mmCIF file of C-alpha atoms and ligand atoms in Angstrom:
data_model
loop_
_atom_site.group_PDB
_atom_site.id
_atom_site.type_symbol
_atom_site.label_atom_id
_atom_site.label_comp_id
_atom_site.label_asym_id
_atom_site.label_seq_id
_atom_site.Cartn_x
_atom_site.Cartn_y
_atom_site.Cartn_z
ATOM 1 C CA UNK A 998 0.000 0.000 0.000
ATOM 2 C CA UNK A 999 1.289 3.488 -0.304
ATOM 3 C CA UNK A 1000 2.069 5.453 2.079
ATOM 4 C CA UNK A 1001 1.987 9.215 1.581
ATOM 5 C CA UNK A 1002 3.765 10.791 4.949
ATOM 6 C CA UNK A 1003 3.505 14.438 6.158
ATOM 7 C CA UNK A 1004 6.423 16.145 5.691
ATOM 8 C CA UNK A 1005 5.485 19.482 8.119
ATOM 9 C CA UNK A 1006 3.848 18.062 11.063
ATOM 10 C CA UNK A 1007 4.519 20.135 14.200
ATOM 11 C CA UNK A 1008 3.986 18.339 17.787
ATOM 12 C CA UNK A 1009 1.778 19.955 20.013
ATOM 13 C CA UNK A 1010 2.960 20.044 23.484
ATOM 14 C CA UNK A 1011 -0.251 19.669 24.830
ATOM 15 C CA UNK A 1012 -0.715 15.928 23.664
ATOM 16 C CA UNK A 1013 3.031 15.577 24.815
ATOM 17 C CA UNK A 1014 2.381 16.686 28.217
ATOM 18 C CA UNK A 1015 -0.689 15.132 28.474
ATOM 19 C CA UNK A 1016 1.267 11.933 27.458
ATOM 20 C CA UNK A 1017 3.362 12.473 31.034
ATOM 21 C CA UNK A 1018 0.505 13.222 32.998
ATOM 22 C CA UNK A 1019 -0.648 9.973 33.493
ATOM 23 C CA UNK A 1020 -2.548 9.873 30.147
ATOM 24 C CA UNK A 1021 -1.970 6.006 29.815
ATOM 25 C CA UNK A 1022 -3.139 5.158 33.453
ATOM 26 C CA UNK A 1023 -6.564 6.381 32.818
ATOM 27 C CA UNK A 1024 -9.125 3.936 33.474
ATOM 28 C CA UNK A 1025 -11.424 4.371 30.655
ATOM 29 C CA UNK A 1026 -8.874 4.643 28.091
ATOM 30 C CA UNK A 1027 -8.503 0.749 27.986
ATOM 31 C CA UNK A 1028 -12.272 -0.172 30.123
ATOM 32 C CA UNK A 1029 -14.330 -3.237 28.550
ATOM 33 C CA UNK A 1030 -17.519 -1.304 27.479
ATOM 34 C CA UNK A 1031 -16.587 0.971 24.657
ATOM 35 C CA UNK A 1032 -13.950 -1.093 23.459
ATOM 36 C CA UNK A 1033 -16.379 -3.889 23.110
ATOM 37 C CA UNK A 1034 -18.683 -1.798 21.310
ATOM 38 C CA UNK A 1035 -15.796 -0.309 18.599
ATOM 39 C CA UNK A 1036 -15.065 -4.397 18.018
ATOM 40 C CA UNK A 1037 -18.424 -5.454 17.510
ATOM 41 C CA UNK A 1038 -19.080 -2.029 15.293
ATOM 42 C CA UNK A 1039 -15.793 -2.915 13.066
ATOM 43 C CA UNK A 1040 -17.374 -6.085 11.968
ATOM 44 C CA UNK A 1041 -13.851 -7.435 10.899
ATOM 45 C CA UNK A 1042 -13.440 -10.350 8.551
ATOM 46 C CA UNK A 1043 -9.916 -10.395 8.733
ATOM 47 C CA UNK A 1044 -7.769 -9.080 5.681
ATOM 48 C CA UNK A 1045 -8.610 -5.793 6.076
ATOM 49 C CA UNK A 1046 -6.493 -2.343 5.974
ATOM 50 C CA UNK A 1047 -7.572 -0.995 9.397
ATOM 51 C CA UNK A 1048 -6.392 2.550 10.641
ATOM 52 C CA UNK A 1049 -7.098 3.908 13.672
ATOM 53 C CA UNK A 1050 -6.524 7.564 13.812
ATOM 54 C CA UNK A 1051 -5.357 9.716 16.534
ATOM 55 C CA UNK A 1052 -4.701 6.174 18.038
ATOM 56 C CA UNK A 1053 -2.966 8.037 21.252
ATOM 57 C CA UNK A 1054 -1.909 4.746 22.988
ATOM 58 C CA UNK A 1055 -3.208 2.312 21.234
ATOM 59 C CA UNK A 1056 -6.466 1.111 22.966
ATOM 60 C CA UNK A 1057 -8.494 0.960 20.259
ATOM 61 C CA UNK A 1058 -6.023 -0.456 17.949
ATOM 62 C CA UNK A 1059 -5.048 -3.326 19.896
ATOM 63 C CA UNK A 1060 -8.492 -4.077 20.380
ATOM 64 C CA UNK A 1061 -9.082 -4.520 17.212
ATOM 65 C CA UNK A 1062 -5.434 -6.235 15.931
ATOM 66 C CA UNK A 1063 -6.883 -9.794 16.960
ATOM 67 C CA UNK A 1064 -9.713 -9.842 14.600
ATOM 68 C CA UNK A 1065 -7.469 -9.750 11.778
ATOM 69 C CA UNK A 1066 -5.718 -12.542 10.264
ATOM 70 C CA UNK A 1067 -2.713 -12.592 7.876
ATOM 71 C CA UNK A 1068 -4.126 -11.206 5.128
ATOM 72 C CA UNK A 1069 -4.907 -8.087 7.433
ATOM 73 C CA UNK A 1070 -3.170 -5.080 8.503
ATOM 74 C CA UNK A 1071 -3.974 -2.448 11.359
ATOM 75 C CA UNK A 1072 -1.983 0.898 11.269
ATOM 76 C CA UNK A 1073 -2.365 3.992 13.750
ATOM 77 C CA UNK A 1074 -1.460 7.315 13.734
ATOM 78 C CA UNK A 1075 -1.229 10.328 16.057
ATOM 79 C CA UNK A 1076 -0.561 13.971 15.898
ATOM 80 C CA UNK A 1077 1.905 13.033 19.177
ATOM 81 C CA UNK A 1078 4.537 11.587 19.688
ATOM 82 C CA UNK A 1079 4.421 11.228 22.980
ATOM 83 C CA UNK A 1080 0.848 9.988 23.117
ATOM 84 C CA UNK A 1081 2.540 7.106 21.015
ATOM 85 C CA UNK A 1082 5.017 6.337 23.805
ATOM 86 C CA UNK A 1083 4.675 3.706 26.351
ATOM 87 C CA UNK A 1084 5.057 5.161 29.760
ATOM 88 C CA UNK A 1085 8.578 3.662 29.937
ATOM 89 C CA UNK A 1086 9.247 5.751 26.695
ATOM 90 C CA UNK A 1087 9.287 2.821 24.258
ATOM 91 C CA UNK A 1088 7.084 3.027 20.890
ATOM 92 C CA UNK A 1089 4.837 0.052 21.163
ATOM 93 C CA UNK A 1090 4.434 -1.962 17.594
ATOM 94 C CA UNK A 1091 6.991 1.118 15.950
ATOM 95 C CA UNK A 1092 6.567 -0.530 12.001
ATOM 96 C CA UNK A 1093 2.637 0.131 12.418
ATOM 97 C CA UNK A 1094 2.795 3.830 13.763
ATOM 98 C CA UNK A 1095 2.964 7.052 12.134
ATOM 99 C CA UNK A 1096 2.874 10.603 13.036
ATOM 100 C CA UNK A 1097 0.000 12.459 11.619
ATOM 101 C CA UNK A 1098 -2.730 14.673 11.276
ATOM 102 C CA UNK A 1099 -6.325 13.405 11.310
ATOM 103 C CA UNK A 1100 -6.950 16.449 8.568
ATOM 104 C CA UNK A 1101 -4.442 14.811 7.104
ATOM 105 C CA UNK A 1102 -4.348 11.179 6.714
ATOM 106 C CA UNK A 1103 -0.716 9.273 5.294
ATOM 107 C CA UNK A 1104 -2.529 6.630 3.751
ATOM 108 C CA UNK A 1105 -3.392 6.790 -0.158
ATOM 109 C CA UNK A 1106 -6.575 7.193 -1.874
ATOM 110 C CA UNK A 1107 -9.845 4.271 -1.662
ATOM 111 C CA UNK A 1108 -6.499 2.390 0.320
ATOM 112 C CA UNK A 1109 -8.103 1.563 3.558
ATOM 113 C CA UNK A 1110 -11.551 -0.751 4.221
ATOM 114 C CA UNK A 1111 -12.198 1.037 8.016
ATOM 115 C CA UNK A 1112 -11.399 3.943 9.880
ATOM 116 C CA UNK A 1113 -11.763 4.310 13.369
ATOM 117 C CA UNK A 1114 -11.124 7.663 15.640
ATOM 118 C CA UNK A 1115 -12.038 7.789 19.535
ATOM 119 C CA UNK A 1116 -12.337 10.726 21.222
ATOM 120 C CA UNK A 1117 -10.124 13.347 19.152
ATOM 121 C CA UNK A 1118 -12.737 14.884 17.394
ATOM 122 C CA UNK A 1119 -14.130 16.670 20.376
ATOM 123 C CA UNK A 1120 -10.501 18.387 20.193
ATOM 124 C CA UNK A 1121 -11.704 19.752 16.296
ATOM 125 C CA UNK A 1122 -12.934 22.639 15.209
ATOM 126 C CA UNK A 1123 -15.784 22.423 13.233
ATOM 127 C CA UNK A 1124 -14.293 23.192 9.973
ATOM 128 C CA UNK A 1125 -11.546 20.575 11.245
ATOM 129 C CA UNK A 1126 -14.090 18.019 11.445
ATOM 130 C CA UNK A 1127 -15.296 19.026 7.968
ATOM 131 C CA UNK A 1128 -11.581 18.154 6.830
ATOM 132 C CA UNK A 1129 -11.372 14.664 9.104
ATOM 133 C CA UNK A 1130 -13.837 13.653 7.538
ATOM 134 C CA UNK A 1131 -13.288 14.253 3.983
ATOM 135 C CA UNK A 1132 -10.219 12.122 5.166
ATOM 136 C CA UNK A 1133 -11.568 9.446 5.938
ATOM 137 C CA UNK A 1134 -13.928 9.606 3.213
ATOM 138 C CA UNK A 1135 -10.744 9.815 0.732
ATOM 139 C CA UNK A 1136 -8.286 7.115 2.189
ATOM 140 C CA UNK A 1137 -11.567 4.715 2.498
ATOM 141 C CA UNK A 1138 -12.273 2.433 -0.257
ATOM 142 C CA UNK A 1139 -16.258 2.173 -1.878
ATOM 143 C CA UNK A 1140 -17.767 0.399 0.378
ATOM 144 C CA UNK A 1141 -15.535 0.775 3.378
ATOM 145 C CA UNK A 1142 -16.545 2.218 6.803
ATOM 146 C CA UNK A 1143 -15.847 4.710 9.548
ATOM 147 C CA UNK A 1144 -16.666 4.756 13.270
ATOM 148 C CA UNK A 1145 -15.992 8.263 14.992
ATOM 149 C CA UNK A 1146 -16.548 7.290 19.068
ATOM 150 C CA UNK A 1147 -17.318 10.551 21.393
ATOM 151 C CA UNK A 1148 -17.977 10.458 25.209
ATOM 152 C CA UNK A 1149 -21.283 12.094 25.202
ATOM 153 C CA UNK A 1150 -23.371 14.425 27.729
ATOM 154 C CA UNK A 1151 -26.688 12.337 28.774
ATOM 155 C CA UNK A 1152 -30.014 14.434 27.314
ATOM 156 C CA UNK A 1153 -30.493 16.345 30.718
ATOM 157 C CA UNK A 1154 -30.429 19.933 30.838
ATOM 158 C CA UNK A 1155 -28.815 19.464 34.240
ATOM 159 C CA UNK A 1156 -26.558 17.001 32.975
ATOM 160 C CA UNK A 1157 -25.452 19.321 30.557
ATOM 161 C CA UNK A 1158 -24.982 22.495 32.756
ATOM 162 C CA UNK A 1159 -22.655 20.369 35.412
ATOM 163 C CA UNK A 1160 -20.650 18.882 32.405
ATOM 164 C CA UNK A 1161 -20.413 22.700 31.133
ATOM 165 C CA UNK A 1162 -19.074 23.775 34.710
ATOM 166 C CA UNK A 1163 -16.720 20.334 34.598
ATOM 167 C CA UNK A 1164 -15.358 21.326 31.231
ATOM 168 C CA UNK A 1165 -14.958 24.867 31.916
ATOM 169 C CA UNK A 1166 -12.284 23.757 34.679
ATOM 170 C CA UNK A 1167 -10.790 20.896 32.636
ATOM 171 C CA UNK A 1168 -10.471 21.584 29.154
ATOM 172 C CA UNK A 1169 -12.567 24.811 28.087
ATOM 173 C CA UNK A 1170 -12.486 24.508 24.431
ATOM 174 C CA UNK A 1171 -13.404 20.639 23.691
ATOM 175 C CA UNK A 1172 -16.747 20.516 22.277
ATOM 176 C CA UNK A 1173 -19.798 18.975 23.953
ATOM 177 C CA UNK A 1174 -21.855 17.046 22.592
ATOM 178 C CA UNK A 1175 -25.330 15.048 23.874
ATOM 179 C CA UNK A 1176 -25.194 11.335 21.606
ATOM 180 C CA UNK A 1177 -27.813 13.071 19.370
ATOM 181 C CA UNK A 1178 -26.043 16.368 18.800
ATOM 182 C CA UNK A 1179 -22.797 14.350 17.875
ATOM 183 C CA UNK A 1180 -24.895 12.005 15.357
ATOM 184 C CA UNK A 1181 -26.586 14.921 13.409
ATOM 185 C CA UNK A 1182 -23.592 16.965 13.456
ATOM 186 C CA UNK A 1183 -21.389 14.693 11.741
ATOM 187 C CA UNK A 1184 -24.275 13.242 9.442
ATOM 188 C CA UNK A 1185 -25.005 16.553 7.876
ATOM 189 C CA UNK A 1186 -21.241 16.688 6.280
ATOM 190 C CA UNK A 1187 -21.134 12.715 5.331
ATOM 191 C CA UNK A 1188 -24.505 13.164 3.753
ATOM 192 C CA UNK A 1189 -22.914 16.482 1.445
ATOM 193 C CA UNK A 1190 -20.820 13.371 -0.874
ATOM 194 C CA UNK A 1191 -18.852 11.959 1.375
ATOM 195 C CA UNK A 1192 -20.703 8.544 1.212
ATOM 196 C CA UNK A 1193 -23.539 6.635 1.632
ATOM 197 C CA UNK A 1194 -26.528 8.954 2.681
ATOM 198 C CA UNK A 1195 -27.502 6.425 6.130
ATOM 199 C CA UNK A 1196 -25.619 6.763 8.873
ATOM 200 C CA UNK A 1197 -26.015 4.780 12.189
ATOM 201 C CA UNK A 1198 -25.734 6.245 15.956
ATOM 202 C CA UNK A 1199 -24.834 3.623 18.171
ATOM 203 C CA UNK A 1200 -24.142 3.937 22.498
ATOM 204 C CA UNK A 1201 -21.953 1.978 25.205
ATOM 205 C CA UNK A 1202 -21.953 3.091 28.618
ATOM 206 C CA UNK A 1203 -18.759 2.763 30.356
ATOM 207 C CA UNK A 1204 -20.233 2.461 34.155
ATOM 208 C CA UNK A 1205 -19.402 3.690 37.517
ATOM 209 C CA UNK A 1206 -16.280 5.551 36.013
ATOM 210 C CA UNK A 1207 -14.353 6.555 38.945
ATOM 211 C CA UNK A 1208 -13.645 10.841 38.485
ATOM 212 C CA UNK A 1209 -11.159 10.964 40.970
ATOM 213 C CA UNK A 1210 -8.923 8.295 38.345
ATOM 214 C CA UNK A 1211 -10.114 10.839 35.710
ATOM 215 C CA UNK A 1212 -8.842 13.552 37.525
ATOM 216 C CA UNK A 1213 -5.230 11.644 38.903
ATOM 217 C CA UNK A 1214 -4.219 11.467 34.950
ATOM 218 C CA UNK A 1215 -5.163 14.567 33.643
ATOM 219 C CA UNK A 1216 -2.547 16.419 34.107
ATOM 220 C CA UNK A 1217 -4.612 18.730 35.702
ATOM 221 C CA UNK A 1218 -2.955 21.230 38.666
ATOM 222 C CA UNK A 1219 -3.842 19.685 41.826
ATOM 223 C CA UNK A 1220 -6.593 22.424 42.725
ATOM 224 C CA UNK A 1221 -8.243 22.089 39.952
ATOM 225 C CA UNK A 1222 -8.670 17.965 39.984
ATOM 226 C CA UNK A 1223 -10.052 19.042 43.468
ATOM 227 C CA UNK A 1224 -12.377 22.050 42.074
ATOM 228 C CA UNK A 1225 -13.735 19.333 39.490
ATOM 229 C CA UNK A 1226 -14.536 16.730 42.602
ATOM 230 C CA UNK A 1227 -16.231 19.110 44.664
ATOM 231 C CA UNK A 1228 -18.603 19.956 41.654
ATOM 232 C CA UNK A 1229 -19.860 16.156 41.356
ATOM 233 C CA UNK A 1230 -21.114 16.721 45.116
ATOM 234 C CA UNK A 1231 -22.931 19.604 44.639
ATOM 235 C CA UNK A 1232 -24.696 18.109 41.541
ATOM 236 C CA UNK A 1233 -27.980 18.483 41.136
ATOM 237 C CA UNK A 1234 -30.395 15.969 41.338
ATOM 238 C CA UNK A 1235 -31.150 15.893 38.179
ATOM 239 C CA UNK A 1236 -27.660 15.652 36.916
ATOM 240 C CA UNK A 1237 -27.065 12.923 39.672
ATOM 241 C CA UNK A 1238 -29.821 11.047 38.516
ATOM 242 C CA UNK A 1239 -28.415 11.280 34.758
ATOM 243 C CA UNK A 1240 -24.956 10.046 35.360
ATOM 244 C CA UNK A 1241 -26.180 7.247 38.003
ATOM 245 C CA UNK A 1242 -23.507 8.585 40.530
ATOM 246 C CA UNK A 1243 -22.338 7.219 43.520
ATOM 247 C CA UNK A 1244 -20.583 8.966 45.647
ATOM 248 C CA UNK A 1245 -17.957 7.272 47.866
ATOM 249 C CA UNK A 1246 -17.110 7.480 52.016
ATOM 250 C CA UNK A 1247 -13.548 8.500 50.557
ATOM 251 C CA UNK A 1248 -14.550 11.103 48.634
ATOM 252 C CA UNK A 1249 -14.679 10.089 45.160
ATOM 253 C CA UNK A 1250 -17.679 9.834 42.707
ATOM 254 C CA UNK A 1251 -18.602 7.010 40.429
ATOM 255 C CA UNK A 1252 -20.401 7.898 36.958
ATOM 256 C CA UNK A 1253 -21.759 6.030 34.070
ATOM 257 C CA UNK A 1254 -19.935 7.774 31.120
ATOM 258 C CA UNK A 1255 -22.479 7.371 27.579
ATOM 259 C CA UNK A 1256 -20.172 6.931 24.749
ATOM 260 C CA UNK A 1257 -21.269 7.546 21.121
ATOM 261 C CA UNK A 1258 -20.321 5.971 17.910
ATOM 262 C CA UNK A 1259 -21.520 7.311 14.541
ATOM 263 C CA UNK A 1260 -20.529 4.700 11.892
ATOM 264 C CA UNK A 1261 -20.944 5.780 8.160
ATOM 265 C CA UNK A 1262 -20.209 4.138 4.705
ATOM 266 C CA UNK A 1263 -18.488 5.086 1.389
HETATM 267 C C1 SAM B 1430 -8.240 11.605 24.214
HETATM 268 S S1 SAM B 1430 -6.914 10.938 23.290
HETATM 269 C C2 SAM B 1430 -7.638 9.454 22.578
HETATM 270 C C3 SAM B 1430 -6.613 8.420 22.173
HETATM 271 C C4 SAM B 1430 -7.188 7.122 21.581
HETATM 272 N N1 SAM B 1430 -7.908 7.376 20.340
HETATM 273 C C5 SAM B 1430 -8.081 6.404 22.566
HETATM 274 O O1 SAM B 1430 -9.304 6.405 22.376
HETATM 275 O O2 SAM B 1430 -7.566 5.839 23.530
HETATM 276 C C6 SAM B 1430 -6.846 12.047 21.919
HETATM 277 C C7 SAM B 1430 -5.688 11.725 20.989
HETATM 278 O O3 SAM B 1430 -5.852 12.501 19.804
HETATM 279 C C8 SAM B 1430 -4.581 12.961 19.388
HETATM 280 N N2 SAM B 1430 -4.823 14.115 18.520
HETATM 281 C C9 SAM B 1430 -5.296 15.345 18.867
HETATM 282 N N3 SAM B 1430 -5.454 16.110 17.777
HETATM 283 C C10 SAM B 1430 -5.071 15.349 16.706
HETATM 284 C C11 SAM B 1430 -5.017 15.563 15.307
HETATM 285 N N4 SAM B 1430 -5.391 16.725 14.769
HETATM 286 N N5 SAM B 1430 -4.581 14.564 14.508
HETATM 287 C C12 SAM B 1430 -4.191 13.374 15.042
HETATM 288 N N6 SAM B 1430 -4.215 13.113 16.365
HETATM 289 C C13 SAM B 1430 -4.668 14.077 17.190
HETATM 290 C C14 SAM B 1430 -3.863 13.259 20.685
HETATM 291 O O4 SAM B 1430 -2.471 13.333 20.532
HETATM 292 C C15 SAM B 1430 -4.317 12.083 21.548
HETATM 293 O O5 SAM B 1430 -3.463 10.978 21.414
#
């Protein structure tokens, strides 16, 4: 297959840092739940060309590596090095890694049968997303398929106004989305050309998500972790209802996390 490679990437240190602070501890990054859902989603036969973009380190990917067979072949790339790292600084699987944009994918035209991308495009601007996609809509051959995964806001207007306060502490220009925003949003662009005019919206729920592991491997300064605990025990009730929480003698709360995966065809 060829390989077209980006010649003027530049590293943000954000992803880097991130990368240090604990980014590969986090719980949810490698939990049972949504990586069950992206493998039964991916409907692999086996001798496929997989990519799994903005692959960070590697959960998704390695989910997905056993359900091919020899004829198949799973690459990942990331916009970060250092996301790409093992903690102990090694590059895992180095011959199937690249560093790269997901605007702009190093894999040639109608080359690859599915894309998958988990939770990067809530780092996108909208006309970014506009470009991912086309992306993935170029490197895919007819027929092929992508799966974009989100985590998701439940459909609570409380819900959504403690996840606005959360986000304003922890990372104040991601985008929120509730499942159904997520779905419609990225529907409207495939539906403009970029393949088949039916797309599917499909949920896991990672459960009883523990924040205070959230907040350990953020990277976040240690007032703010704090600031973001205290909010999930002043929650409403509404909001406390919507992400099931339980909140511990030690001081930590326990969420169900909705996950969202919009799968579209060439
Ligand atoms: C929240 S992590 C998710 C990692 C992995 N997909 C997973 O689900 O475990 C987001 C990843 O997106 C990468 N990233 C952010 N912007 C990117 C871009 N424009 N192109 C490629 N990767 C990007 C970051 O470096 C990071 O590894």
């Amino acid at each position: 297959m060829a390989i077209k490679f980006e010649s003027e990437l530049t590293t943000p240190n954000y992803w880097d840092e991130r990368a240090d602070g604990g980014y590969h501890n986090l719980g949810w990054v490698k939990a049972g739940e949504p990586l069950k859902k992206m493998v039964e989603l991916a409907q692999l036969k086996g001798d496929e060309v997989v990519v799994d973009a903005a692959t960070g380190g590697q959960a998704v990917k390695n989910a997905l590596a056993p359900g091919l067979n020899r004829g198949g072949v799973i690459f990942g790339f990331d916009i970060s090095e250092g996301m790409l790292m093992h903690s102990d600084g090694s590059i895992l699987n180095r011959q199937s890694l690249l560093v790269s944009d997901v605007c702009n994918m190093p894999f040639a035209e109608e080359s690859v049968d599915l894309v998958t991308a988990r939770m990067v495009y809530h780092n996108l601007s909208p006309s970014q997303i506009g470009t991912a996609l086309k992306e993935s809509s170029r490197v895919l051959k007819p027929g092929g398929r992508l799966i974009v995964c989100e985590y998701v806001t439940p459909e609570s207007a409380e819900a959504w106004k403690h996840e606005r306060k959360v986000f304003d502490i922890k990372e104040p220009d991601r985008n929120l989305w509730t499942g159904r925003q997520f779905g419609q949003q990225l529907h409207r662009t495939w539906k403009k050309g970029l393949g088949s005019k039916d797309t599917v919206l499909d949920f896991a729920v990672l459960t009883q998500y523990s924040v205070r592991d959230w907040m350990e491997n953020s990277g976040l300064p240690q007032d703010k972790q704090q600031q973001v605990l205290d909010l999930y025990r002043v929650a409403s009730a509404e909001a406390t209802h919507a992400f099931n929480m339980t909140f511990t003698r030690d001081g930590d709360t326990l969420v169900d996390r909705p996950f969202a995966y919009f799968v579209a065809q060439k």
